[in-house]
Amino acid sequence: MQSIKSLSTTVIVLLCCLTGLLAQPYRPSAAINARVETLLSKMTLEEKIGQLTLYTTDWGSTGPTIREGYKDDIRKGACGNLFNSHSTAFVRELQKVAVEETRLKIPLLFGFDVIHGYKTIFPIPLGEAASWDLEAIEKSARVASTEASAAGLNWTFAPMVDISRDPRWGRVMEGAGEDPYLGSRIAEARVKGIQGKKLGDPDAMLACVKHFAGYGAPMGGRDYNTVDMSEKYFREFYLPPYQAAINAGAATVMTSFNDYDGIPASGSKFLLDQILRKEWGFEGFVVTDYTSINEMVMHGVVANDKEAGELALNAGVDMDMQGGIYQAYLKKSLQEGKVTQAQIDEAVRRVLRLKFELGLFEDPYKFCNAEREKNTLLAPAHRAAAREVARKSIVLLKNDQEVLPLKPSQKIALIGPLADNKTELIGNWNGAGNFNDCVSLKEGLSGANMQYAKGCELDGADRSGFQEALRIAGQSDIIVVAVGEKANISGEATSKTQINLPGVQEELVLELCKTGKPVVVVLMNGRPVVIPGIAEKANAILETWWLGTEAGNAIADVLWGKYNPSGKLPMSFPRSEGQIPVFYNEKSTGRPFDPNSKWTSKYIDESNSPQWPFGYGLSYTSFAYTTPKASVETATTRGIPSGKQVKVWVSVTVSNTGKVAGEEVVQLYIRDLVGSTTRPVKALKGFRKIMLQPGESREVRFDLTADDLSFYRSDNTFGMEPGEFDIMVGGSSNDVKSVRIRVN
Ligand code: NOJ
């Protein structure tokens, strides 16, 4: 097989078409290209640079707002795109300046971070990932896009598809967790949901895949920090979701703040030109993250802002977010021959194409219909969808003696700083969401035989509420205690070294456990947390993340058993911070863990396994798996193009052995026993979410593809090697049954 590095775009596109695996990467039509050329021929250099410029309004930002007077910039044609302006009235006001007061009347793009809902807020992305329900995730993105596009927006800075194995990194809440396969499927679902049936529809927005690339792997989990790892590792574990999003048609890509292999992403020809455009055939535009061109000076790879702009354009950055570098220096750089007119023109083409694609030239106000805005935001159907996705996102981590579901006859003590709280439920990056629209847990449980006490705050050392909490606990049959994090301690710039529950919350829970009454812990948080005491002592634990507008109803549905929990963790929960990073798809090492040998890979003060692993999650029913069967013991793959099925499938029968109906996520993992480079002990390659009635059994079959068995080999090519593979199927990464096959 050819080296990946030398594969031409044509070959890749051809392969992709053959396999049918690549949905449809964005491709401009000839008609649009022709319109772009006509417009481009009329533009001055300043107007062209304006199209490559994106500024925030003063409505909100995630960094220093270094520029004022954006309206004047629009008027001069010096700013062709805005972000952080939304609502039809405001967008209309700004669009009017562009289309009525500029020479060429080129409409603006309006971007915003619509991360998990615009007005109706859905679970945080990490939470939604726990649903392993691609239809539900696509629906969530669709609703978000429907609402945001009704509020004037045509571009969202989502999905964030950065793989992360480090819960110290606060942004894990925005992604899909630790696994490249699950992350890729979710990336596709989100892009499809955001962009809808086709760009140009009034409810379709441009998606922006971010942060390209490797942003989820900063050293020490510290946001914005250096990223470095071998190219093979990078391609195997970190790049797949970005590519999946491109293949699903994502129209734009955002660069990341970090460097990779010594080059900041916004100046990396390797990332932007070689991988993104040449290997993956991306034809949309690339925008930087917030002032990340400027930050290349601090990275120390250029001496000043002007050089930073040159590095960025030469690498393949089309649009400068908020830095003002292109606007300030590109003209001079062109005069000095540091960049070419052709490069500038190409970047402008990429931006203009998508403005045509959206239909903005036909109707620049197509997203500014106030009536539509009013009828769309927080529509009852959207709230219903949010409740549905929210309940699917909940993970049952523990349920000893089946204390859950609650029984209507039980007297409940509802305790905890998040039990009667709304402000945190919409999580971080909550669009235009208003926490007053949220249903709290207490409201969700209304009608129950229940007493409430707060117990303590979300942080701080005040234990004065313990007494009242213990008093009502003493009068109850069962305790439900809601603890977790404030929403603003996950998300951007919120890296932490201690990921336990802040303040005295764990202490409160442990005090409640001492009463001897059954304790159900409802966790609300944005990242995996370390809670060894609670993990041991509580009877039941529900991970509910931040579930959004319908949080309280969704949690109540699960507590009462009106919905049987079906979520599975998309990211491992460590036992202690010292284990981080702890993830399921690790390599074997030359000295794999052996409890009887000191000289093997382990800690002397902690177990190797996480508290709860990737793929783990309980149900109110139980499932039994047969040992998987392979259709053949030896499969042949010769001559089969990448992505095609090898002639082998694996099947298992899954039975619901409990008393209630339930959904199970049947997970398929693969291990290549001998490879020319070390292989993970397990790698997810497929999953199915199935509903089974009590007593019902179903056969689940997975057809293996050549790609499932392929990897980056010692010569840097991607492909299979003949040999033996363990094919494992089960309901969690740590609970599988296995069959061995040979591939010739
Ligand atoms: C910085 C964040 O890293 C990025 O994800 C976001 O889209 C931009 N700010 C714009 O708000």
mmCIF file of C-alpha atoms and ligand atoms in Angstrom, residues 54 56 60-63 83-84 112-115 156-158 160 162 171 174 208 210-211 215 223-224 254-257 288-291 321 429 492, ligand 1:
data_model
loop_
_atom_site.group_PDB
_atom_site.id
_atom_site.type_symbol
_atom_site.label_atom_id
_atom_site.label_comp_id
_atom_site.label_asym_id
_atom_site.label_seq_id
_atom_site.Cartn_x
_atom_site.Cartn_y
_atom_site.Cartn_z
ATOM 1 C CA LEU A 54 -14.209 38.086 11.566
ATOM 2 C CA THR A 56 -16.957 39.793 17.691
ATOM 3 C CA GLY A 60 -19.880 38.530 24.527
ATOM 4 C CA SER A 61 -16.505 37.013 23.944
ATOM 5 C CA THR A 62 -14.076 34.435 25.200
ATOM 6 C CA GLY A 63 -11.005 36.598 25.099
ATOM 7 C CA PHE A 83 -19.837 36.640 15.765
ATOM 8 C CA ASN A 84 -21.604 36.969 19.081
ATOM 9 C CA PHE A 112 -22.065 32.016 17.433
ATOM 10 C CA ASP A 113 -21.164 29.194 19.785
ATOM 11 C CA VAL A 114 -24.359 27.181 19.632
ATOM 12 C CA ILE A 115 -22.887 24.205 21.421
ATOM 13 C CA THR A 156 -22.217 27.815 14.538
ATOM 14 C CA PHE A 157 -18.838 27.074 16.053
ATOM 15 C CA ALA A 158 -19.720 23.432 16.560
ATOM 16 C CA MET A 160 -16.180 20.341 18.964
ATOM 17 C CA ASP A 162 -11.554 16.997 20.150
ATOM 18 C CA ARG A 171 -13.343 21.434 27.816
ATOM 19 C CA GLU A 174 -17.867 20.073 24.946
ATOM 20 C CA CYS A 208 -17.535 24.511 12.124
ATOM 21 C CA LYS A 210 -13.101 22.400 15.940
ATOM 22 C CA HIS A 211 -10.442 22.628 17.160
ATOM 23 C CA TYR A 215 -6.694 20.543 21.211
ATOM 24 C CA ASP A 223 -5.880 24.461 28.587
ATOM 25 C CA TYR A 224 -3.974 25.956 25.635
ATOM 26 C CA MET A 254 -11.590 26.103 13.193
ATOM 27 C CA THR A 255 -7.917 25.865 14.037
ATOM 28 C CA SER A 256 -6.849 25.098 17.591
ATOM 29 C CA PHE A 257 -4.839 27.254 19.986
ATOM 30 C CA THR A 288 -8.779 30.530 13.342
ATOM 31 C CA ASP A 289 -9.755 30.347 16.957
ATOM 32 C CA TYR A 290 -9.942 33.615 18.873
ATOM 33 C CA THR A 291 -6.783 35.685 18.163
ATOM 34 C CA MET A 321 -11.045 35.447 14.111
ATOM 35 C CA TRP A 429 -21.694 27.447 26.576
ATOM 36 C CA GLU A 492 -12.805 26.844 28.347
HETATM 37 C C1 NOJ B 1 -12.627 30.403 21.823
HETATM 38 C C2 NOJ B 1 -13.006 28.953 21.840
HETATM 39 O O1 NOJ B 1 -11.844 28.159 21.945
HETATM 40 C C3 NOJ B 1 -13.786 28.519 20.621
HETATM 41 O O2 NOJ B 1 -14.229 27.198 20.801
HETATM 42 C C4 NOJ B 1 -14.931 29.442 20.368
HETATM 43 O O3 NOJ B 1 -15.669 29.003 19.262
HETATM 44 C C5 NOJ B 1 -14.383 30.846 20.156
HETATM 45 N N1 NOJ B 1 -13.688 31.271 21.338
HETATM 46 C C6 NOJ B 1 -15.479 31.857 19.816
HETATM 47 O O4 NOJ B 1 -16.279 32.089 20.893
#
